[in-house]
């Protein structure tokens, strides 16, 4: 049958492929490269008018990565590592997008990417064992393997305030920022949201706007990023040692070559703890604070020692005690993704900045001239309100498996997410998700997770081809086992105690449940490799 398949492929080149990939960000691009190298015909469909995914859409002022640039890049090509030089510790969006474009050109990827084309449906055909794909512009295509590379944070969450459509000023969501420069000069700007995105754009907008009003629902813990230019010597040395760095990243908890100190926060005296936290504060890495001790995410008492430290810092930085009090976070530290910033808390000392607590008095309505019964007159509203994470991008496509049930229907049944390794789903043969729900991915450095998934998936596909297996499907038992293990790990930490996009609670009507695997990227890689070595244990063959 593989013979007929390949001759059909030859006859219908253009619409029939070995593999179809949804999305041309970091994951889709590498997937395309790997599969093409393995000799498959591949088509990538990308909704945006250009490649880059997250880094194509998120162009808001101040946008940078929170993982150091030298770790937030591909590691699969030594040549690429040597060719590229990052300018600073935390690269900004234009630089990361330049990198992605450089990679696309270097590996000649563009010819297999269809831009401005959203996949709206993907249905598995039981007769042909192929995925039939339909796009927003009426294209039909089919493939043996369907791979989602749609990202974890790609569907903006636009708040549904009453009257929002009547607002006559400019309104933006940070995740859909215009390509032309947005001017804040002379304007009364409101920013809704004070998390990773809000804390990046607020200091920049404040410098230009006539007045900036910040609508804060949940105060954040944020530590200074301590961004600085990289020097040539540092880049050279790092690249020279990259083999070792790469091993450490792949073996780690969060995809960076560092780990937590092997000590409880409760073993140190308050004075020593203070010194430890102070050093971490000065260090400026996303995980420095969390890595101060090994029990901050599991012991409530330990976590309280670090939240005290943050509150103290905020009180020191923010001059107006009333504003400082409003900025005091109280959830367990790092149960939301930590935030690192450039002058976030300092911005509240500016005369043209005011802070509104919308936890005690939520935004109820947007009128033609501003928010909240016109109490705040605004020329512009910036929504830094986040995303419908992980499942959101998958649900944008009507993905239907063997039995005709959609992924959305499956996971909404009993409000229960079920996957095998976050990669595969029972009833959906030959569907592979890169950085899907229940995988580690967004817990740390996305690039390490992306490369691991892409390599695991392409190895799996090569295994299927060399063994002439038509299709592979996760078994219900394997899926149950993974989901149970997944949940046990999440429950053993403090993360499930906090409402966040990790828990799905930021989206009205979304079932409450943790979305990403917390067992660590190193452990996870070992589990995935073990399963592959056992001839894809937990999968059944069609
Ligand atoms: O989104 P968020 P984000 N009324 O969901 C508030 C990555 N990222 O775009 O906390 C009022 O974290 C909401 O309030 P609350 C990173 O993984 C990385 O900032 O729900 N407020 C919160 O303050 C990150 O974790 C980088 O009470 C409303 C904010 O909006 C993830 O993306 C940069 C509201 C949303 O916070 C998401 O970050 C940016 C409403 N109706 C993003 N609805 C870096 O690499 C929402 N909010 C540095």
XYZ file of C-alpha atoms and ligand atoms in Angstrom:
590
model
C 0.000 0.000 0.000
C 2.916 2.341 0.600
C 3.620 1.946 -3.122
C 0.188 3.215 -4.207
C 0.483 5.992 -1.658
C 3.686 7.321 -3.109
C 2.436 7.187 -6.676
C -0.733 9.046 -5.641
C 1.547 11.600 -4.061
C 3.467 12.025 -7.296
C 0.284 12.463 -9.311
C -1.252 15.047 -7.039
C 1.758 17.046 -6.033
C 0.549 20.383 -4.857
C -2.257 19.223 -2.637
C -1.116 15.888 -1.237
C 1.871 15.701 1.046
C 3.541 13.309 3.389
C 3.188 15.834 6.179
C 1.287 19.027 6.806
C 2.446 21.367 9.538
C 0.250 24.073 11.071
C 2.339 27.149 11.885
C 5.670 28.652 10.836
C 7.147 29.814 14.122
C 10.195 28.283 15.783
C 8.558 24.848 15.953
C 7.005 24.659 12.487
C 10.178 25.822 10.791
C 12.367 23.208 12.446
C 9.758 20.502 11.824
C 9.751 21.372 8.149
C 13.540 21.252 8.011
C 13.777 17.879 9.778
C 11.111 16.155 7.732
C 12.399 17.501 4.462
C 15.887 16.277 5.347
C 14.330 12.856 5.933
C 12.950 12.957 2.403
C 9.289 13.754 3.072
C 7.160 16.154 1.112
C 5.987 18.798 3.570
C 3.679 21.800 3.444
C 3.495 24.388 6.192
C 0.408 26.557 6.493
C 0.885 29.801 8.381
C -1.926 32.174 9.369
C 0.329 35.236 9.510
C 1.498 37.121 6.450
C 5.037 36.167 7.331
C 6.927 33.593 9.366
C 7.911 33.959 13.031
C 4.847 33.013 15.090
C 4.973 34.668 18.519
C 7.764 36.914 17.301
C 5.779 37.941 14.250
C 2.644 38.927 16.187
C 4.021 40.382 19.424
C 5.476 43.739 18.397
C 4.386 45.835 21.348
C 6.830 48.361 22.812
C 9.411 46.771 25.103
C 8.867 43.199 23.915
C 11.822 40.943 24.657
C 12.363 37.344 25.517
C 12.673 36.432 29.200
C 15.175 33.639 28.468
C 18.749 34.680 27.712
C 19.259 34.873 23.969
C 22.208 32.484 23.861
C 19.948 29.746 25.269
C 16.843 30.815 23.381
C 18.017 29.697 19.957
C 18.225 26.551 17.889
C 20.993 24.170 18.826
C 20.573 21.598 16.043
C 23.095 23.230 13.736
C 26.586 23.952 14.949
C 27.186 26.049 11.885
C 24.202 28.219 12.723
C 25.408 28.634 16.302
C 28.751 29.855 15.059
C 27.313 32.167 12.430
C 24.840 34.055 14.557
C 25.718 36.672 17.165
C 23.203 37.963 19.687
C 23.638 41.592 20.639
C 22.364 41.432 24.193
C 21.452 39.172 27.078
C 17.735 39.578 26.409
C 17.124 39.977 22.708
C 14.290 42.225 21.605
C 11.581 41.115 19.216
C 13.061 42.636 16.025
C 16.340 40.803 16.644
C 14.631 37.458 17.308
C 12.515 37.890 14.197
C 15.671 38.646 12.192
C 17.160 35.420 13.536
C 14.102 33.408 12.503
C 14.245 34.896 9.019
C 17.950 34.193 8.820
C 17.310 30.550 9.667
C 14.506 30.300 7.116
C 16.818 31.637 4.420
C 19.801 29.541 5.438
C 17.826 26.306 5.250
C 15.742 27.444 2.293
C 12.454 26.911 4.110
C 10.187 29.503 2.524
C 9.404 27.532 -0.627
C 7.365 25.033 1.398
C 5.409 27.563 3.440
C 1.999 28.910 2.485
C 1.628 32.282 4.212
C -1.611 34.061 5.086
C -3.325 30.672 5.231
C -5.105 29.420 8.301
C -5.968 25.777 8.706
C -9.609 25.774 9.739
C -10.259 22.022 9.674
C -8.286 18.800 9.780
C -10.277 15.573 9.497
C -8.875 12.071 9.636
C -10.124 9.827 6.850
C -10.547 6.223 8.005
C -10.433 4.854 4.461
C -7.295 6.518 3.198
C -5.650 6.899 6.619
C -4.906 10.465 5.699
C -5.616 13.863 7.178
C -7.773 16.110 5.009
C -7.003 19.749 5.574
C -9.092 22.764 4.740
C -7.808 26.332 4.854
C -9.412 29.736 5.349
C -8.852 30.629 1.713
C -10.587 27.555 0.377
C -7.574 25.342 -0.172
C -7.868 21.577 0.326
C -4.902 19.375 0.966
C -4.158 16.020 2.500
C -1.281 14.399 4.325
C -0.390 11.226 6.115
C 0.910 13.101 9.141
C -0.638 16.210 10.603
C 1.599 18.172 12.953
C 0.451 21.153 14.962
C 3.080 23.823 15.541
C 0.619 26.482 16.596
C 2.351 27.679 19.760
C 1.074 27.841 23.311
C 0.290 31.542 23.560
C -0.999 32.546 20.154
C -4.717 33.207 20.622
C -5.145 36.645 22.223
C -7.573 36.957 25.105
C -9.548 40.103 24.402
C -11.615 41.116 27.431
C -15.320 41.237 26.750
C -16.230 44.425 28.589
C -19.684 45.764 27.959
C -19.488 48.566 25.407
C -15.951 47.755 24.286
C -16.929 48.222 20.635
C -18.143 51.749 21.235
C -14.725 53.036 22.280
C -13.708 55.712 19.807
C -10.021 55.930 20.591
C -7.332 53.502 19.504
C -7.512 50.014 20.965
C -4.842 47.316 20.712
C -4.109 43.871 22.016
C -0.368 43.461 22.558
C -0.432 40.081 20.809
C -1.790 41.676 17.608
C 0.269 44.830 17.565
C 0.299 46.895 14.330
C 3.371 46.813 12.134
C 3.554 50.591 11.852
C 4.780 52.620 14.811
C 2.065 53.479 17.321
C 2.493 56.950 18.794
C 1.616 57.564 22.427
C 2.738 61.192 22.407
C 0.216 63.616 23.877
C -2.225 60.767 24.543
C -3.995 59.508 27.625
C -3.260 55.809 27.462
C -4.732 53.000 29.539
C -3.009 49.620 29.888
C -5.063 46.674 31.119
C -2.924 43.825 32.462
C 0.219 43.753 34.588
C 1.886 40.434 33.867
C 4.813 39.497 31.575
C 3.516 41.639 28.731
C 2.135 44.561 30.739
C 5.315 44.900 32.763
C 7.335 45.155 29.545
C 5.256 47.759 27.742
C 4.255 49.920 30.722
C 7.714 51.505 31.314
C 8.111 52.317 27.607
C 4.627 53.737 27.067
C 5.002 55.846 30.231
C 8.018 57.612 28.729
C 5.998 58.915 25.805
C 2.359 59.176 26.843
C 0.812 62.333 28.260
C -0.694 60.172 30.950
C -0.669 56.437 31.547
C -3.342 54.741 33.626
C -2.598 51.153 34.587
C -5.562 48.908 35.313
C -4.252 46.178 37.583
C -6.266 43.148 38.617
C -3.461 41.058 40.110
C -0.179 42.611 41.248
C 2.934 40.752 40.073
C 6.248 39.723 41.515
C 8.866 41.068 39.192
C 12.637 41.239 39.462
C 15.001 43.338 37.331
C 16.192 41.634 34.137
C 19.601 43.333 34.263
C 19.802 43.336 30.521
C 23.157 44.250 29.012
C 24.975 43.949 25.689
C 26.878 40.712 25.085
C 30.521 41.182 24.285
C 32.315 39.221 21.592
C 34.489 37.379 24.053
C 31.458 36.094 25.964
C 29.734 34.974 22.769
C 32.876 33.209 21.541
C 33.429 31.354 24.798
C 29.800 30.347 25.124
C 29.614 28.984 21.603
C 32.869 27.100 22.127
C 31.381 25.400 25.183
C 28.021 24.849 23.641
C 28.080 21.067 23.624
C 28.275 21.049 27.385
C 25.741 23.870 27.776
C 23.359 22.058 25.475
C 23.598 18.885 27.548
C 22.854 20.836 30.694
C 19.857 22.534 29.124
C 18.455 19.250 27.837
C 18.940 17.613 31.205
C 17.429 20.400 33.249
C 14.143 21.276 34.888
C 13.295 24.327 32.769
C 15.524 24.132 29.680
C 18.241 26.446 30.957
C 21.721 25.332 32.045
C 21.105 26.085 35.726
C 19.369 24.414 38.594
C 18.025 25.207 42.026
C 20.358 25.204 45.037
C 19.887 21.915 46.780
C 18.680 23.355 50.042
C 15.433 24.271 51.738
C 14.640 27.936 52.289
C 13.699 27.036 55.832
C 17.186 25.758 56.665
C 18.729 29.207 56.377
C 18.438 31.997 58.909
C 16.453 35.072 57.809
C 19.742 36.971 57.498
C 21.317 34.392 55.201
C 18.118 34.093 53.161
C 18.140 37.824 52.653
C 21.652 37.611 51.202
C 20.697 34.691 48.979
C 17.625 36.485 47.603
C 19.544 39.715 47.180
C 22.162 37.928 45.067
C 19.425 36.348 42.962
C 17.746 39.732 42.528
C 21.017 41.146 41.200
C 21.524 38.166 38.900
C 18.590 38.990 36.622
C 17.708 35.564 35.249
C 14.089 34.493 34.938
C 14.664 31.626 37.352
C 17.331 33.067 39.655
C 14.839 33.861 42.378
C 13.088 30.502 42.161
C 16.406 28.635 42.118
C 17.498 30.244 45.403
C 16.133 27.158 47.182
C 14.760 23.788 46.183
C 11.404 23.954 47.943
C 9.940 27.317 46.963
C 7.367 25.737 44.682
C 6.347 22.943 47.036
C 6.450 24.334 50.590
C 4.059 27.148 51.398
C 6.227 28.279 54.325
C 9.319 28.395 52.123
C 7.436 30.328 49.459
C 6.353 32.941 51.995
C 9.990 33.808 52.670
C 10.481 34.887 49.064
C 7.181 36.731 48.731
C 8.159 38.775 51.814
C 11.414 39.665 50.096
C 9.582 40.876 46.971
C 7.118 42.978 48.927
C 9.989 44.583 50.775
C 11.685 45.452 47.471
C 8.511 46.992 46.101
C 8.173 49.126 49.222
C 11.765 50.304 48.770
C 11.367 51.177 45.092
C 7.917 52.769 45.023
C 7.875 56.132 46.786
C 4.140 56.577 47.388
C 3.242 54.103 50.164
C -0.365 53.872 48.995
C 0.707 52.948 45.467
C 3.238 50.489 46.887
C 0.494 48.804 48.895
C -1.645 48.419 45.786
C 1.331 46.808 44.032
C 1.782 44.110 46.689
C 1.283 40.619 45.256
C 0.063 37.855 47.544
C -0.151 34.612 45.536
C 2.594 31.980 45.889
C 5.668 33.117 43.991
C 6.300 31.357 40.639
C 2.892 29.721 40.568
C 2.433 32.123 37.675
C 5.332 32.462 35.268
C 7.895 34.705 36.954
C 8.371 38.160 35.477
C 11.606 40.037 34.893
C 11.491 43.670 33.885
C 13.294 46.858 32.985
C 12.175 49.573 35.401
C 8.678 48.275 36.035
C 8.170 49.319 39.659
C 10.222 52.497 39.117
C 7.633 53.592 36.556
C 5.065 54.087 39.317
C 7.165 56.954 40.649
C 6.443 59.017 37.543
C 4.053 61.967 37.726
C 2.264 60.935 34.540
C 1.452 57.410 35.744
C -1.466 56.282 37.880
C -2.465 52.857 39.129
C -6.059 51.685 39.367
C -6.939 48.561 41.283
C -9.556 46.745 39.242
C -9.681 43.769 41.590
C -11.746 45.656 44.160
C -13.618 47.618 41.471
C -13.567 45.619 38.206
C -13.841 47.310 34.837
C -17.547 47.143 34.133
C -17.987 49.055 30.993
C -16.110 50.826 28.251
C -17.859 53.882 26.863
C -17.060 55.870 23.777
C -14.420 57.867 25.618
C -12.895 55.547 28.167
C -13.321 52.815 30.746
C -15.489 52.455 33.814
C -18.482 54.714 33.400
C -16.187 57.351 31.866
C -14.345 57.782 35.132
C -11.106 57.496 33.174
C -10.915 59.434 29.936
C -8.633 57.688 27.504
C -7.401 58.183 23.945
C -5.990 54.687 23.737
C -6.509 51.336 25.439
C -3.781 48.707 25.343
C -4.954 45.252 26.358
C -2.035 43.271 27.758
C -4.582 40.686 28.779
C -2.838 37.514 27.693
C -3.883 34.452 25.749
C -6.164 31.457 25.625
C -3.189 29.225 26.310
C -2.275 25.816 24.896
C -5.685 24.414 24.035
C -6.877 27.734 22.523
C -4.741 27.540 19.360
C -5.689 23.874 18.794
C -9.398 24.637 19.158
C -9.134 27.268 16.424
C -8.963 24.307 14.053
C -11.748 21.766 13.787
C -9.566 18.701 14.355
C -11.525 15.436 14.078
C -10.129 11.979 14.600
C -11.134 8.447 13.685
C -14.534 8.505 15.334
C -15.440 11.957 14.034
C -15.292 13.546 17.468
C -13.360 16.800 17.618
C -10.442 17.455 19.950
C -12.521 20.167 21.588
C -15.437 17.817 22.192
C -13.110 15.149 23.515
C -11.417 17.443 26.018
C -14.607 19.171 27.058
C -16.234 15.887 27.890
C -16.021 15.847 31.683
C -13.837 18.940 31.281
C -10.856 16.636 31.064
C -7.745 17.181 29.079
C -6.213 13.869 27.988
C -3.078 13.378 25.916
C -0.217 10.940 25.706
C 2.992 12.871 26.555
C 1.312 16.050 25.357
C 2.268 14.839 21.867
C -0.462 12.414 20.839
C -4.165 11.838 21.466
C -6.161 8.600 21.409
C -8.586 8.516 18.466
C -6.337 10.884 16.471
C -3.870 8.665 14.536
C -0.775 10.320 13.081
C -1.579 13.616 14.764
C 1.461 15.059 16.507
C 1.409 18.169 18.665
C 4.576 20.193 19.171
C 4.559 21.751 22.660
C 0.997 20.571 23.176
C -0.962 20.706 26.439
C 0.453 18.326 29.101
C 3.991 18.754 27.744
C 6.617 20.847 29.592
C 7.065 23.550 26.889
C 5.832 26.815 28.419
C 7.234 25.910 31.812
C 10.651 27.113 30.735
C 12.791 27.658 27.673
C 10.496 26.900 24.728
C 13.357 26.286 22.316
C 14.677 23.263 24.206
C 11.188 21.755 24.315
C 10.555 22.542 20.664
C 13.744 20.847 19.489
C 13.047 17.804 21.635
C 9.510 17.437 20.287
C 10.472 18.013 16.681
C 13.261 15.436 16.904
C 11.098 12.901 18.709
C 8.285 13.335 16.190
C 10.534 13.074 13.148
C 12.225 9.980 14.594
C 8.789 8.482 15.164
C 7.742 9.222 11.597
C 10.938 7.670 10.266
C 10.229 4.599 12.370
C 6.737 4.340 10.866
C 8.075 4.681 7.356
C 10.884 2.206 7.729
C 8.544 -0.339 9.328
C 5.834 0.345 6.766
C 3.328 1.204 9.445
C 0.336 3.094 8.141
C -0.578 4.943 11.308
C 0.142 5.139 15.008
C -2.378 6.012 17.659
C -2.038 6.545 21.414
C -4.007 3.977 23.380
C -6.672 5.078 25.829
C -4.751 3.387 28.637
C -1.511 5.192 27.820
C -3.393 8.460 27.710
C -5.030 7.806 31.065
C -1.656 6.862 32.550
C 0.055 10.013 31.319
C -2.778 12.275 32.390
C -2.778 10.737 35.846
C 1.013 11.104 36.228
C 0.735 14.654 34.880
C -1.899 15.570 37.434
C -0.080 13.982 40.361
C 2.991 16.057 39.648
C 0.997 19.285 39.320
C -0.831 18.509 42.567
C 2.433 17.975 44.433
C 3.292 21.668 43.934
C 1.693 24.973 44.845
C 0.846 25.865 41.233
C -2.696 24.546 41.305
C -3.483 26.942 44.152
C -3.158 30.026 41.966
C -5.442 31.172 39.182
C -3.469 31.815 35.993
C -3.338 30.995 32.310
C -1.390 27.856 33.301
C -4.621 26.811 35.032
C -6.923 28.002 32.260
C -8.753 30.279 34.660
C -8.012 33.460 32.687
C -10.570 32.423 30.050
C -14.253 32.581 30.890
C -15.775 29.096 30.651
C -12.455 27.242 30.256
C -12.237 24.210 32.546
C -9.915 24.733 35.508
C -6.878 22.497 35.247
C -3.137 22.730 34.941
C -1.943 22.738 31.322
C 1.813 22.065 31.306
C 3.933 19.159 32.555
C 5.893 20.015 35.693
C 8.169 16.988 35.931
C 11.044 18.833 34.234
C 12.286 18.842 30.652
C 15.155 16.436 31.455
C 12.900 13.803 33.002
C 10.384 14.296 30.286
C 12.977 13.716 27.573
C 13.994 10.456 29.252
C 10.393 9.290 29.418
C 9.848 10.095 25.736
C 13.091 8.374 24.725
C 12.257 5.287 26.747
C 8.896 5.017 25.031
C 10.511 5.338 21.609
C 13.126 2.720 22.502
C 10.340 0.303 23.411
C 8.940 0.534 19.904
C 6.560 3.320 20.844
C 5.059 1.728 23.889
C 1.575 3.038 24.583
C 0.781 3.451 20.903
C -1.148 1.029 18.789
C -0.596 0.412 15.124
C -3.241 0.815 12.475
O -0.601 37.431 29.883
P -1.047 36.974 31.359
P 0.800 38.032 29.379
N -9.635 42.883 33.487
O -2.206 36.098 31.169
C -4.960 40.852 33.206
C 4.644 34.805 27.865
N 5.286 36.097 27.697
O 0.628 38.353 27.939
O -3.742 38.107 36.652
C -8.489 43.265 34.064
O 0.110 36.479 32.107
C -4.519 39.707 34.085
O -5.008 39.841 35.390
P -5.166 38.500 36.298
C 4.893 34.298 29.262
O 4.923 32.891 29.235
C 6.619 36.157 27.801
O 1.311 39.080 30.239
O -5.840 37.492 35.448
N -7.327 42.629 33.905
C -3.003 39.836 33.970
O -2.493 40.885 34.759
C 3.679 34.807 29.979
O 3.393 34.110 31.176
C 7.248 37.354 27.699
O -5.966 38.944 37.458
C -7.317 41.560 33.090
C -2.859 40.216 32.494
O -4.081 40.826 32.100
C 2.618 34.641 28.927
O 3.262 34.966 27.717
C 6.550 38.510 27.465
C -8.467 41.110 32.439
C -2.644 39.000 31.617
O -1.496 38.322 32.036
C 1.402 35.507 29.078
O 1.771 36.803 29.497
C 5.188 38.430 27.344
C -9.665 41.820 32.674
N -10.811 41.434 32.114
C 4.566 37.222 27.451
N -8.159 40.016 31.698
C 8.678 37.369 27.834
O 9.354 36.503 27.326
C -6.838 39.806 31.886
N -6.329 40.723 32.730
C 9.272 38.440 28.623
